[in-house]
Structures are given as structure tokens and as C-alpha cells.
Amino acid sequence: MIKKALLIIDMLNDFIRENGKLYIGDGGGKIISPIQKELERFRKEKNPVFYICDCHRPDDKEFNLFPPHCLSGTEGANIIEELKPSKNDFIIHKRRYSGFFQTDLDISLREEGILELELVGVCTNICVLYTAVSARMLNYEVTVLKDAVASFDQGANDFALKQMKDVLGVEIR
Ligand code: ZN
């Protein structure tokens, strides 16, 4: 059987909680339960789970574009309570949109013999999209669950799903 990994992207307090530093709106709350279901399924099938987490320095260049968020060591950078990782899960910290950019993600997936990825989380048109781009450039098979991703911008969400399907060959399920 082909080993598959679940990538849970940026389900962090600053994006999902109403009082978060970069709250994306109620779309973030709506995807918690579909993600919980996937999490359960992957754990049952003994397939690995990777949490891809924004983790910024206070002077990060990204803050020229977005308000400061997910500062390293703050509550805002923590994974939301409802999706708590278990001890065998992988936690990958990132400073850029793509979960692959200068992180341990690719080497960790290779060590686990993973060829297929399922992406869930936020934001569809930012970190989900750019992580999908990197994954496809590296020849991973990628599926995105459309009911388990969200963005603050519905138009951009829909564009990103179409772009991933048409241009990257991502399966949108
Ligand atoms: Zn960020």
C-alpha cells in the first residue's frame, strides 16, 4: 500500500481564533470538524500526520505584507486545541508560504517513504497553494480536500483550487 501523509497547514490560533492576530473569518472554524475526521482516518490507517506551522521572528519580511502573526513562542503560533498533535506526529515550522521552503519537510517525508500528500488547512490561496506548488515540483501526488481548506477571500480560494487542479494536476476532492 502506498503511504500517504496528511499535511495540516496553519491551523493556528492567530488564524483560526476570532481574537487571533490574522483571523481569517468564520471559514477557519468551519473546517475544523472535516479536518478532525481526516486526522482520525490517517491515525487509524497508521499514516503519518504533519503539522505545517507558521513561526515568525518579530522582524520577519512577511510583515511588510501582512500584520505580524504567529510569532515564535507565542500562544498565537500554537496549533488550535481541537487538532492537538499526538506524540508521533511531525511538527514542521516554516517562515515562508511553502511548507517545503528551507524546512525539514521533504527529507522527513522521504524518510517515511511518502509519495502522496493530502493537504488541508489555511489559507487556500497562500500557504496551501504554495505548499502544493512545491510538492508538485518535487513529484509528490497531491490531493486537496475542498471542504477542509479556507481563506479570508472566497474568490481567491476558488481561483487557487482551479489553479491547483488545472496547472499543477492536484486532485481536488
Ligand atoms: Zn506567516
PDB file of C-alpha atoms and ligand atoms in Angstrom, residues 15 54 56 62-63 69, ligand 1:
ATOM      1  CA  PHE A  15      -5.531  32.463  12.017  1.00  0.00           C
ATOM      2  CA  ASP A  54       3.882  29.417  10.541  1.00  0.00           C
ATOM      3  CA  HIS A  56       7.877  34.066  12.550  1.00  0.00           C
ATOM      4  CA  GLU A  62       6.476  38.883   5.552  1.00  0.00           C
ATOM      5  CA  PHE A  63       5.197  41.614   7.892  1.00  0.00           C
ATOM      6  CA  HIS A  69       1.239  36.987  13.348  1.00  0.00           C
TER       7      HIS A  69
HETATM    8 ZN    ZN B   1       3.039  33.992   8.030  1.00  0.00          ZN
END
